[in-house]
PDB file of C-alpha atoms in Angstrom:
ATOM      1  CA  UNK G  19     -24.496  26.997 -11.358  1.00 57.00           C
ATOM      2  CA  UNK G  20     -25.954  23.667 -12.976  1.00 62.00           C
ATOM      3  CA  UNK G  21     -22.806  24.118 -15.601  1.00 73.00           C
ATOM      4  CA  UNK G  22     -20.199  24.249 -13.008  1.00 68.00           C
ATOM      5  CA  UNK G  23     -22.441  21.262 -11.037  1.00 73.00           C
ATOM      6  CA  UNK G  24     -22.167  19.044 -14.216  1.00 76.00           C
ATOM      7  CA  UNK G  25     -18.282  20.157 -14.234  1.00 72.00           C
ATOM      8  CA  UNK G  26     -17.415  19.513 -10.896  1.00 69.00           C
ATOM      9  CA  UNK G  27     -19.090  15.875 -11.389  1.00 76.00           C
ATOM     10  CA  UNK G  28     -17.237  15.180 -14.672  1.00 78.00           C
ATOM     11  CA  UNK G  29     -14.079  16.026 -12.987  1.00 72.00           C
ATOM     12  CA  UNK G  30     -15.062  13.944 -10.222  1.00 72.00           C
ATOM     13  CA  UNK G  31     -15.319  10.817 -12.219  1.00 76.00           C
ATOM     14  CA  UNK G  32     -12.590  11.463 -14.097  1.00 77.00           C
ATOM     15  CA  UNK G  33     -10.310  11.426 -10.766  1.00 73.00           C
ATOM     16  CA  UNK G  34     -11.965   7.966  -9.612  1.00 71.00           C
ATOM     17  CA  UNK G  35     -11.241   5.984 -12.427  1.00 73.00           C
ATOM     18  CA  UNK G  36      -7.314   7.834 -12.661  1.00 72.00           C
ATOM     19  CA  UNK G  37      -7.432   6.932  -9.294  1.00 65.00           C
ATOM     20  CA  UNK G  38      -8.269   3.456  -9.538  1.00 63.00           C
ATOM     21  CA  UNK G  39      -6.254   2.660 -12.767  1.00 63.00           C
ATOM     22  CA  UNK G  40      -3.321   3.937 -10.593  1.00 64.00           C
ATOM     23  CA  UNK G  41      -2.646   7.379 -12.452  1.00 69.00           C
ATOM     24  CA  UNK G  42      -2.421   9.431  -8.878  1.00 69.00           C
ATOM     25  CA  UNK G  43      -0.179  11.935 -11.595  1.00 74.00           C
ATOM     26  CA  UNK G  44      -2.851  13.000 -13.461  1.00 76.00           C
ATOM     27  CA  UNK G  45      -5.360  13.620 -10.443  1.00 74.00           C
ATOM     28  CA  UNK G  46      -2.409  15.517  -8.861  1.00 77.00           C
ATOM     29  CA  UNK G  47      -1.994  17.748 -12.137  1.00 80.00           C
ATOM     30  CA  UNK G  48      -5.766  18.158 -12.049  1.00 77.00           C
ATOM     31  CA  UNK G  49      -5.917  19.663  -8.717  1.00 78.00           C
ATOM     32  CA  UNK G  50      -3.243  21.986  -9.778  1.00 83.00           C
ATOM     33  CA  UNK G  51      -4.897  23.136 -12.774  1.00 82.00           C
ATOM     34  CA  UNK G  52      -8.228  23.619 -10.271  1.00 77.00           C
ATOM     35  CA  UNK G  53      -6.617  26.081  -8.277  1.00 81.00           C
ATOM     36  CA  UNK G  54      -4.920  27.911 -11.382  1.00 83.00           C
ATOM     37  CA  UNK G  55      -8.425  28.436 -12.412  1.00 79.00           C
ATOM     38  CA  UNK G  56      -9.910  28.953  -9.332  1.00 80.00           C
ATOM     39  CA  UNK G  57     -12.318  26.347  -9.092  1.00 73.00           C
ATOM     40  CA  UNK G  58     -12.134  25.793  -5.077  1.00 79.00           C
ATOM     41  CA  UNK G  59     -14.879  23.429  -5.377  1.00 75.00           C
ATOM     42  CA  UNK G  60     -13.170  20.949  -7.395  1.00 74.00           C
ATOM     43  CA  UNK G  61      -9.815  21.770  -5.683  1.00 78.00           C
ATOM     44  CA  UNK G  62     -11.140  20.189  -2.658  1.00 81.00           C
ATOM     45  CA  UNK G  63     -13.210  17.619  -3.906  1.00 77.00           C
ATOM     46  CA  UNK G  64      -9.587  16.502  -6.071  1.00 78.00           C
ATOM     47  CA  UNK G  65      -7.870  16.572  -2.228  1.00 79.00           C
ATOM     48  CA  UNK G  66     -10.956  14.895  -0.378  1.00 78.00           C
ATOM     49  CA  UNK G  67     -10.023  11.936  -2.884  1.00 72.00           C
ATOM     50  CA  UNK G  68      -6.715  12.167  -2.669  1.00 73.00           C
ATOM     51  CA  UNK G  69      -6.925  11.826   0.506  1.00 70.00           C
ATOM     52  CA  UNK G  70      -9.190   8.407   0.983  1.00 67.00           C
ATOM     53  CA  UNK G  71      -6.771   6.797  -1.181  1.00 64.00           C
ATOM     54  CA  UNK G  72      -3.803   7.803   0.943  1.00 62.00           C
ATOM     55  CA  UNK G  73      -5.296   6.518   4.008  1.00 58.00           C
ATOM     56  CA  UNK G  74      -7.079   3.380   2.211  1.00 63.00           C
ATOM     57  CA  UNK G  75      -3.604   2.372   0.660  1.00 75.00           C
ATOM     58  CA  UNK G  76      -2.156   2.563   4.568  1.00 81.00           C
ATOM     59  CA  UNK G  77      -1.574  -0.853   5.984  1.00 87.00           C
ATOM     60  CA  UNK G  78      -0.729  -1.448   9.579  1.00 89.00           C
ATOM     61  CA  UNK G  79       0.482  -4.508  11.232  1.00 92.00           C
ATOM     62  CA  UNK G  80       1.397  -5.702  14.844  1.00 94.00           C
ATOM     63  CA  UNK G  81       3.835  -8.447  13.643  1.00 94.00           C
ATOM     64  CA  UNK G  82       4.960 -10.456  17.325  1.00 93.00           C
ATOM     65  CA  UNK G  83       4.368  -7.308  19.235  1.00 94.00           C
ATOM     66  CA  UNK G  84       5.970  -4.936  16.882  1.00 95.00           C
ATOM     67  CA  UNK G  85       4.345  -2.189  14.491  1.00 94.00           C
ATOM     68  CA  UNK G  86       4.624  -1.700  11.121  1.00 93.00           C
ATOM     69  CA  UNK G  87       2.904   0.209   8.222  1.00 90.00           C
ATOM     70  CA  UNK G  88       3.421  -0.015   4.742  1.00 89.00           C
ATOM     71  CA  UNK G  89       1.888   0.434   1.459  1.00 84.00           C
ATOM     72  CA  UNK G  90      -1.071  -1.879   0.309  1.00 85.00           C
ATOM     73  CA  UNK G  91       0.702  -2.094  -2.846  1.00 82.00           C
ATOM     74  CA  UNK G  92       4.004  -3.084  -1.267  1.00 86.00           C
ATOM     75  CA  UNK G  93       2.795  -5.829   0.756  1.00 88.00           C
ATOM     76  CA  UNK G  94       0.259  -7.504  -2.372  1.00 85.00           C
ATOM     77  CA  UNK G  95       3.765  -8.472  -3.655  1.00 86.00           C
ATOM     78  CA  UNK G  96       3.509 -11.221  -1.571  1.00 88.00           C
ATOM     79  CA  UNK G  97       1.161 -13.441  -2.338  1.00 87.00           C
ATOM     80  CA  UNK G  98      -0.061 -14.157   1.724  1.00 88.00           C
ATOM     81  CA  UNK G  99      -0.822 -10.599   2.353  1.00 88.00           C
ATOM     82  CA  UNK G 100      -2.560 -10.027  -1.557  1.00 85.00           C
ATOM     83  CA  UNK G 101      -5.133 -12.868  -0.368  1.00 86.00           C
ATOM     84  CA  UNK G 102      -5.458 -11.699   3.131  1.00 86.00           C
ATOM     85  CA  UNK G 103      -5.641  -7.888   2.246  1.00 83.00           C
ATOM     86  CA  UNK G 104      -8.579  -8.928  -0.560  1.00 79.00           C
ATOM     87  CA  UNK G 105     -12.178  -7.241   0.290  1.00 68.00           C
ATOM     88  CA  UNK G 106     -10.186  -5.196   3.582  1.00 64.00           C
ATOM     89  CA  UNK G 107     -10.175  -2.059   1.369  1.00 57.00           C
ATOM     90  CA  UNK G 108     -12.391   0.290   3.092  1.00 49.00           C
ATOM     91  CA  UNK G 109     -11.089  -0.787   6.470  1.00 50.00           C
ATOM     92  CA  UNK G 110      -6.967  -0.612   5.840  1.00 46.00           C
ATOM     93  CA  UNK G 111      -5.269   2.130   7.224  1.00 50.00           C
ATOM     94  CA  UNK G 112      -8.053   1.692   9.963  1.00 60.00           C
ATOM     95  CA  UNK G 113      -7.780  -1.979  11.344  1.00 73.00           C
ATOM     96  CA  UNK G 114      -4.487  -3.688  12.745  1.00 86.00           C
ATOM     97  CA  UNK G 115      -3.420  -6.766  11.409  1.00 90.00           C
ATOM     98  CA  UNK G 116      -1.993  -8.962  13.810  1.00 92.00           C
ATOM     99  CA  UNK G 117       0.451 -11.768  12.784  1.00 92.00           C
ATOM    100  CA  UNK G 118       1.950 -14.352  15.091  1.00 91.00           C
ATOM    101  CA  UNK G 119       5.499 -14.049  13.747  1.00 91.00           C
ATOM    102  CA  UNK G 120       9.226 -13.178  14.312  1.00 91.00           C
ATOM    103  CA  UNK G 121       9.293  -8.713  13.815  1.00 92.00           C
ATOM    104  CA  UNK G 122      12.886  -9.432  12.569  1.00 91.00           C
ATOM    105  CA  UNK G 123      12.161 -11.752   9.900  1.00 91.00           C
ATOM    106  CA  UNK G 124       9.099 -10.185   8.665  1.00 93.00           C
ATOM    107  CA  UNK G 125      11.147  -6.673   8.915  1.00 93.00           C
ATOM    108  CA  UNK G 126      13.554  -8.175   5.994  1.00 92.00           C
ATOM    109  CA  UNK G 127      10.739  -9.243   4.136  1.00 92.00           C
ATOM    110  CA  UNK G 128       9.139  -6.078   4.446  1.00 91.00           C
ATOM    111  CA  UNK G 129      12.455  -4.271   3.032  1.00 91.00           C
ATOM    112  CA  UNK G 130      12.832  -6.973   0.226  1.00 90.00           C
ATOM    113  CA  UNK G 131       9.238  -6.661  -1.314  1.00 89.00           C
ATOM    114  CA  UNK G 132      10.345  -2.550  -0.655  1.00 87.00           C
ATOM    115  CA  UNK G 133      12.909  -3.362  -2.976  1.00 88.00           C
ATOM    116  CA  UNK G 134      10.828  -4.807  -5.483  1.00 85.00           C
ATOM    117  CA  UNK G 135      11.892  -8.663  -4.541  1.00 85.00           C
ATOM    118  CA  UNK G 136      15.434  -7.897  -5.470  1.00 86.00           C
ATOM    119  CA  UNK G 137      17.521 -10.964  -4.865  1.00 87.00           C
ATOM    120  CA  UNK G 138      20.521  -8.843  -3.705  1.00 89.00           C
ATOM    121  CA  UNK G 139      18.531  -7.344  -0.827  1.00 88.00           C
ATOM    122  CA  UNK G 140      17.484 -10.122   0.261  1.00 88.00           C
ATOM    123  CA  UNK G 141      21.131 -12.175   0.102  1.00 90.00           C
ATOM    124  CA  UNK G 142      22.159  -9.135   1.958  1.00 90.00           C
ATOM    125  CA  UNK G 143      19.743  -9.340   4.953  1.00 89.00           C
ATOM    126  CA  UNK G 144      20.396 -13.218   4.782  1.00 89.00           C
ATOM    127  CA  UNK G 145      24.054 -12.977   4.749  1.00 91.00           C
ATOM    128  CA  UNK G 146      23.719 -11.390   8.453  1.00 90.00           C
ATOM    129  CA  UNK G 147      21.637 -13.803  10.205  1.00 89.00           C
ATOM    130  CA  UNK G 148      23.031 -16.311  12.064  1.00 89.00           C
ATOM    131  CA  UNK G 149      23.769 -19.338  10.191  1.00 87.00           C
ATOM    132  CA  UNK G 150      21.136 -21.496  11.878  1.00 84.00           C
ATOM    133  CA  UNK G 151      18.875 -18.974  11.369  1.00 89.00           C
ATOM    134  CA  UNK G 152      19.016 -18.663   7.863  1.00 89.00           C
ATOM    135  CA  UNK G 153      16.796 -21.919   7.550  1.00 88.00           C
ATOM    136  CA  UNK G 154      14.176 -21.024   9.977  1.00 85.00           C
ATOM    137  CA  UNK G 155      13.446 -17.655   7.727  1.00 89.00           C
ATOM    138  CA  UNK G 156      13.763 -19.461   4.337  1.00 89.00           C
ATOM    139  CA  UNK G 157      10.916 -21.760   5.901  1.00 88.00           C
ATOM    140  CA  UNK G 158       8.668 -19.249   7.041  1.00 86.00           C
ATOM    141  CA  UNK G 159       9.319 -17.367   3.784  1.00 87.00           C
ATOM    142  CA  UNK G 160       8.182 -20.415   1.613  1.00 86.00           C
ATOM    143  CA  UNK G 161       5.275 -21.547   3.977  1.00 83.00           C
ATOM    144  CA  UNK G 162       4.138 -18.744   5.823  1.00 82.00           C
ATOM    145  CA  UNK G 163       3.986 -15.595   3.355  1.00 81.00           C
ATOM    146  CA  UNK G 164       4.323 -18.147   0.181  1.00 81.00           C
ATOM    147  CA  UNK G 165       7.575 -16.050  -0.900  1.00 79.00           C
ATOM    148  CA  UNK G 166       9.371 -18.406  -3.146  1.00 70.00           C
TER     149      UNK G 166
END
């Protein structure tokens, strides 16, 4: 019993730090191998993790009376929400962000840090605003969410 304790608590610690260094592929290939071996103990304890950091890297937001939820990871693209998302991790997923802006323009933002701040995505979404509104979103890109 102490064996598989000291087992079960290796494998735990293993799957935190792959977990925080962002290797959710290896914790995933663990909890395979768990139930292969029938270890049910560490099966769930791999999926109890899994889980926290599923939820934890959930972000919602009411932008100007509109919901959204994204990744954590998606929105610390930008460097507004990576500031204002710093020391919220055990609450994301939990808490709504509210944010006094246009749900249009932040839904095109939203899609081009998706992308991975491709330029094209972005010259797409721009290309069908109306011309005077083009300027309005540049600004609140560039002063607002600090997108350059």
């Amino acid at each position: 019993v102490l064996h598989l304790a000291l087992r079960v608590f290796v494998l735990c610690r293993y799957c935190d730090g792959a977990i925080r260094a962002d290797r959710l592929a290896d914790v995933l290939c663990l909890r395979k191998e768990a139930e292969f071996f029938q270890v049910p103990e560490a099966a769930e304890i791999i999926s109890d993790r899994l889980l926290a950091i599923a939820i934890s890297d959930t972000v919602k937001l009411n932008v100007g009376g509109e919901l959204f939820e994204t990744s954590r990871k998606t929105l610390t693209l930008c460097p507004f929400f990576r500031d204002l998302l710093e020391g919220r991790e055990e609450r994301a997923g939990h808490e709504l962000i509210f944010l006094d802006r246009n749900p249009a323009f932040f839904g095109i933002l939203l899609d081009y840090l998706r992308s991975g701040c491709s330029k094209q995505v972005l010259a797409h979404h721009l290309s069908e605003l109306p011309d005077d509104m083009v300027t309005y979103f540049m600004d609140d890109m560039k002063n607002f969410y600090e997108v350059q």
